[in-house]
Short mmCIF file of C-alpha atoms in Angstrom, two decimals:
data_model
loop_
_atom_site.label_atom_id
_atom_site.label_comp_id
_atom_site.label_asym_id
_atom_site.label_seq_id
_atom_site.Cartn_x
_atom_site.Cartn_y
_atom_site.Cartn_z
CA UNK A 101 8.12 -15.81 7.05
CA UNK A 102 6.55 -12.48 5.33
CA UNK A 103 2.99 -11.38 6.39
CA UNK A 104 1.91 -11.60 3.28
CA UNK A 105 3.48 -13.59 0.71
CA UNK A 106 2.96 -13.38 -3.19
CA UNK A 107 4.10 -14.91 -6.46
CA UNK A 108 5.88 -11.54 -8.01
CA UNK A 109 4.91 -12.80 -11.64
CA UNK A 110 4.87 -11.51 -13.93
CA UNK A 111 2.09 -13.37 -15.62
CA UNK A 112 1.89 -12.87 -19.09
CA UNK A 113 -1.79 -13.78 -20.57
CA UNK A 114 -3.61 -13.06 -24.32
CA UNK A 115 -6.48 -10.64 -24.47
CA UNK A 116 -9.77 -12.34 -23.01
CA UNK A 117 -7.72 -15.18 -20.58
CA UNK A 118 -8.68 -15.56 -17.15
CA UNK A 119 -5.71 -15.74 -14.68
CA UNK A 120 -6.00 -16.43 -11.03
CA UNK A 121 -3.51 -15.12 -8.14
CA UNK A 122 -3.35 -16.37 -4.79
CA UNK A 123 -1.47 -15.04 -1.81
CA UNK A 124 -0.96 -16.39 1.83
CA UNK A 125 -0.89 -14.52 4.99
CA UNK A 126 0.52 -15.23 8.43
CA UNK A 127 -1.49 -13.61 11.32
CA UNK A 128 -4.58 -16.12 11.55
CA UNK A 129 -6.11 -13.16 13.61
CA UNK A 130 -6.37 -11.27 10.51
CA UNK A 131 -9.77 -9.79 9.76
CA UNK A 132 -9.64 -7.42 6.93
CA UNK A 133 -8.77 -8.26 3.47
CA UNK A 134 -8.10 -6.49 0.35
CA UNK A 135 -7.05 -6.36 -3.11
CA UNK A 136 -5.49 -2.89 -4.79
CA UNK A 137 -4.37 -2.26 -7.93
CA UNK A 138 -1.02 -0.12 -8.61
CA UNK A 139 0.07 1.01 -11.79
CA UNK A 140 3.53 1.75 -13.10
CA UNK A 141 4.91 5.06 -10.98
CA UNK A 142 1.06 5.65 -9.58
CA UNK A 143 0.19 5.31 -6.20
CA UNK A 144 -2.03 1.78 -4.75
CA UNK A 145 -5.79 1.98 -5.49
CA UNK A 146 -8.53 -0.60 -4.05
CA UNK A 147 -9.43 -2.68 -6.42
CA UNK A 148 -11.63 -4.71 -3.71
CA UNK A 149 -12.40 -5.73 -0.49
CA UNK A 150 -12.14 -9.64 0.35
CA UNK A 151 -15.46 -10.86 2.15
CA UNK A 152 -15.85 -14.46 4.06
CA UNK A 153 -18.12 -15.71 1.66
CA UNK A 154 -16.49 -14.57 -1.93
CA UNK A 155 -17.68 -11.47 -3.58
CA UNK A 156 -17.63 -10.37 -7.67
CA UNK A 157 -17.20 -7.38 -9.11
CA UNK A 158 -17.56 -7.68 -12.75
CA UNK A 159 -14.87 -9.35 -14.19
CA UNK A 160 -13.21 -10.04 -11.11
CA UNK A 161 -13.61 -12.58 -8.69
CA UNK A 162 -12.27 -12.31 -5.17
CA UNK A 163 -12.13 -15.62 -2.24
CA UNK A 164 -10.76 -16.41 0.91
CA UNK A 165 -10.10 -19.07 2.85
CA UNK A 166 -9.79 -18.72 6.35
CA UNK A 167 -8.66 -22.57 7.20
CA UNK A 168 -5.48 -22.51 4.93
CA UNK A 169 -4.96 -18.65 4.96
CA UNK A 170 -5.28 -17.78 1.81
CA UNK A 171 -6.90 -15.09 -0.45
CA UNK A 172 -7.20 -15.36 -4.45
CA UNK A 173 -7.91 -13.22 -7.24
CA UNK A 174 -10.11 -14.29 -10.61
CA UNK A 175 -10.19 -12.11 -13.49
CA UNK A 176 -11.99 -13.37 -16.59
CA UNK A 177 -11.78 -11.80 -19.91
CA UNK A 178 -8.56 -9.94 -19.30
CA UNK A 179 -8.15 -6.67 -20.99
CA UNK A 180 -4.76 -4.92 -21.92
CA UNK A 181 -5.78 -2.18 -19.51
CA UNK A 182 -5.64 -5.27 -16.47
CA UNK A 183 -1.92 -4.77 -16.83
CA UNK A 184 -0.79 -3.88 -13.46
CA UNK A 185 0.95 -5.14 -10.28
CA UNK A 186 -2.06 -6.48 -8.00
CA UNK A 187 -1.51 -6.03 -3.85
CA UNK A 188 -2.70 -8.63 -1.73
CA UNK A 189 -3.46 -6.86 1.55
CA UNK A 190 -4.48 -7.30 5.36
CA UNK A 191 -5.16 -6.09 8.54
CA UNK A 192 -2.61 -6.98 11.45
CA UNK A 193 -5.26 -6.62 14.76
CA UNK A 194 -2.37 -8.13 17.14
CA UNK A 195 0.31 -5.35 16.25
CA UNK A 196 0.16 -1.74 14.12
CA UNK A 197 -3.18 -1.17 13.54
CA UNK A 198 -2.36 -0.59 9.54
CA UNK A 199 -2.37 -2.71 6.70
CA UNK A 200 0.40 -4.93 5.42
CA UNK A 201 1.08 -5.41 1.80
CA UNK A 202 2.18 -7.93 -0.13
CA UNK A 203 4.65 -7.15 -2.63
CA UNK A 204 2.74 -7.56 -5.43
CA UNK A 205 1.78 -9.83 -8.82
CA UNK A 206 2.57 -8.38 -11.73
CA UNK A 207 0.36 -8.52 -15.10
CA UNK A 208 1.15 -7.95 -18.28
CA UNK A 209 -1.99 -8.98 -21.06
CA UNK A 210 -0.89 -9.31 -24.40
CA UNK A 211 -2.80 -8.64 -27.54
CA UNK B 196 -11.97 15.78 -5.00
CA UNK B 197 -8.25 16.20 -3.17
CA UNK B 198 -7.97 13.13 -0.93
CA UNK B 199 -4.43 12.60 0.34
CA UNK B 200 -2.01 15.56 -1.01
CA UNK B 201 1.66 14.80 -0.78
CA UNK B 202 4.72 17.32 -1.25
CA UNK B 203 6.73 17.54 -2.99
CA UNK B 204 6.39 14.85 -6.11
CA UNK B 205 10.32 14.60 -6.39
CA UNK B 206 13.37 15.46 -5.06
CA UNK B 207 16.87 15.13 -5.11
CA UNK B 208 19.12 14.93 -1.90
CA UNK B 209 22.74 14.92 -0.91
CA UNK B 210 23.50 12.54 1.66
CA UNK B 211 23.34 14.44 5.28
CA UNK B 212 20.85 16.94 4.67
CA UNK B 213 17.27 16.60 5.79
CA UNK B 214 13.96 17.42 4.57
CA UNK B 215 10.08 16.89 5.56
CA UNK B 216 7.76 14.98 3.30
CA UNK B 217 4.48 17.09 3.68
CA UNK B 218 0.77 15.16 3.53
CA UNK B 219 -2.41 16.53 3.96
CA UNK B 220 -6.00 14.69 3.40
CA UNK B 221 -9.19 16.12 3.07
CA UNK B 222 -11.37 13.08 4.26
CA UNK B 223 -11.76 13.78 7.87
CA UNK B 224 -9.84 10.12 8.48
CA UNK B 225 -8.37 9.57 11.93
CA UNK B 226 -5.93 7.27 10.90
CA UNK B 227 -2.73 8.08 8.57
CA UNK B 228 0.45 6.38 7.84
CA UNK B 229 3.96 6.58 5.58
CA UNK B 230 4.74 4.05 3.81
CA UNK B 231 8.01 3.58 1.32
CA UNK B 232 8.49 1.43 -1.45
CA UNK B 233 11.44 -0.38 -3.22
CA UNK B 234 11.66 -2.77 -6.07
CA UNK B 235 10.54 -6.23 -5.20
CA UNK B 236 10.09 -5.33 -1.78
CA UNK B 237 6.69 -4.21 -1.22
CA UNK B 238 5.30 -1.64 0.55
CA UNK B 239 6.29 -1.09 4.25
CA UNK B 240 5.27 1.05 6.76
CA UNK B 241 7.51 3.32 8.27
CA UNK B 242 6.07 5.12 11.03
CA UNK B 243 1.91 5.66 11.61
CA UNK B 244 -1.08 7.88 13.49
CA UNK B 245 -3.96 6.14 15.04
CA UNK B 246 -4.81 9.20 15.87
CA UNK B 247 -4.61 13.13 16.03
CA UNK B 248 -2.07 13.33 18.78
CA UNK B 249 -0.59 9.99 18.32
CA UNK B 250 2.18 8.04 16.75
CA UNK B 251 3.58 4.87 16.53
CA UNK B 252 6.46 3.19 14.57
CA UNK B 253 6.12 0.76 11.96
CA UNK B 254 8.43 -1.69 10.25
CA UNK B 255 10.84 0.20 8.83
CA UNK B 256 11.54 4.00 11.31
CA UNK B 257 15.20 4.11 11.67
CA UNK B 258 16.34 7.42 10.42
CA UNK B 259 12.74 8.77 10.45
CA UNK B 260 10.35 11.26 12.62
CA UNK B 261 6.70 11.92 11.99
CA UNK B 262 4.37 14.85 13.08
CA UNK B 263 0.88 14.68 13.37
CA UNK B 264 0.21 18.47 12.91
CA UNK B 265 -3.55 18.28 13.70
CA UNK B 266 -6.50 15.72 12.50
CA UNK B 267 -5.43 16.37 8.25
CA UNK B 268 -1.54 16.59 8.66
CA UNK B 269 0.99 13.90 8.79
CA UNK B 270 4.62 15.01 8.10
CA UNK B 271 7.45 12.48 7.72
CA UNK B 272 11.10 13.87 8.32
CA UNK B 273 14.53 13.15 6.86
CA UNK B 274 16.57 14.38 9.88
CA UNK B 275 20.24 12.80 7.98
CA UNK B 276 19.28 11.65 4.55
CA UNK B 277 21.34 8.74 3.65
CA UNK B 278 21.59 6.69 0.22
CA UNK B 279 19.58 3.60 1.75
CA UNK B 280 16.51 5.79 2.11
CA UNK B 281 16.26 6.67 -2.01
CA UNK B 282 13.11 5.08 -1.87
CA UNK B 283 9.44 6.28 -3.31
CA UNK B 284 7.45 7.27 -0.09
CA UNK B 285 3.30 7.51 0.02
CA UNK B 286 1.24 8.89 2.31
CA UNK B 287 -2.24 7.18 3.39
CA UNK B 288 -5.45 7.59 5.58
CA UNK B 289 -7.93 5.70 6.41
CA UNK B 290 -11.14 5.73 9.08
CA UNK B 291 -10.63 2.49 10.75
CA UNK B 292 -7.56 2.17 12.34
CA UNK B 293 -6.03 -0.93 9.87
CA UNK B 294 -9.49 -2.03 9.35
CA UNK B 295 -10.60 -0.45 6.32
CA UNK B 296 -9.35 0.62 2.90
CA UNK B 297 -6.59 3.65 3.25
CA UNK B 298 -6.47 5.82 -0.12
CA UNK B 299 -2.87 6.94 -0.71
CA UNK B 300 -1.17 10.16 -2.30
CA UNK B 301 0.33 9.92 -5.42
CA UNK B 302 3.75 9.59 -3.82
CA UNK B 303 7.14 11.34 -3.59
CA UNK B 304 10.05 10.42 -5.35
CA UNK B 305 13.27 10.69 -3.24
CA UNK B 306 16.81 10.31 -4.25
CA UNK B 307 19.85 10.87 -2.00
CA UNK B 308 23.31 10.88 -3.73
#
């Protein structure tokens, strides 16, 4: 089983949809939890950190859930510019102390 | 504003010779790491530094060596390139050991024929 498993897409979505991905990890010792962004040929970028209790950031909408290992990722009113491959990331505290990646969602929004 | 600086942006190898992937961050993180990517696979870490002075492997460091040159340098080295490792490798730091965020270079774009 991967570390980090997600659906590679891609999603395709109209202008102003909102579109959810979820990914699963493995190591229920994991601690940190993030979402980044990566662009066609451009490096990752954080798009944002995953707290316990849910946290927004504008149009996006970040949860976890700790009991069924699981992260997800809201965004509302999609814009072409949300076109990207999305990372699910976390921390692996029993092994290399660096992050694992998933390999990525990919959205295209369509006008 | 440099963050992490990676050289060179592309190259083009012939299977056997070798070559060192330079990095350099301005952010005064303890922690970097190499990481190479391939369609549909992800991200995965190839070799990484806790710490100035230290190195570990990662997932992926068959066919690789690292340097940590001092607390902003991180070199990754090609000793035998071979056409398996045509890949798109970034560099990344971070303060927190796996912890917190890492910020990545803008990459380097290898191909070995």
């Amino acid at each position: 089983r991967k570390e980090v498993e997600q659906d590679p897409g891609p999603f395709n979505v109209p202008e102003g949809a909102t579109v959810a991905f979820n990914c699963t990890y493995s190591n229920s010792a994991s601690q940190s939890f993030f979402w980044y962004r990566q662009d066609c040929r451009k490096e990752p970028k954080l798009l944002m950190s995953v707290y316990s209790s849910g946290n927004e950031d504008g149009r996006f909408t970040a949860q976890l859930n700790r009991a069924s290992q699981y992260i997800s990722l809201l965004i509302r009113d999609s814009k072409l510019s949300d076109s990207a491959t999305y990372l699910c990331v976390v921390n692996n505290p029993t092994g290399r102390r660096a992050l694992t990646f998933g390999s990525g969602t990919r959205l295209q929004v369509q006008p | 504003n440099a963050g992490v600086t990676q050289t060179p942006k592309f190259q083009v190898l012939k299977t056997g010779q070798s070559m060192t992937l330079q990095c350099a961050q301005d952010m005064n993180h303890n922690s970097m790491y190499w990481y190479r990517q391939d369609p549909g696979m992800g991200l995965r870490l190839i070799y990484y530094s806790a710490s100035e002075g230290t190195t570990d492997k990662g997932e992926v460091p068959n066919g690789y060596n690292v340097s940590r040159l001092n607390k902003r340098e991180f070199s990754l080295r090609l000793e035998s390139a071979a056409p398996s490792q045509t890949s798109v490798y970034f560099c990344a730091s971070s303060t927190g050991g796996g912890y917190t965020e890492a910020f990545f270079g803008q990459g380097t774009r290898l191909t070995v024929v």
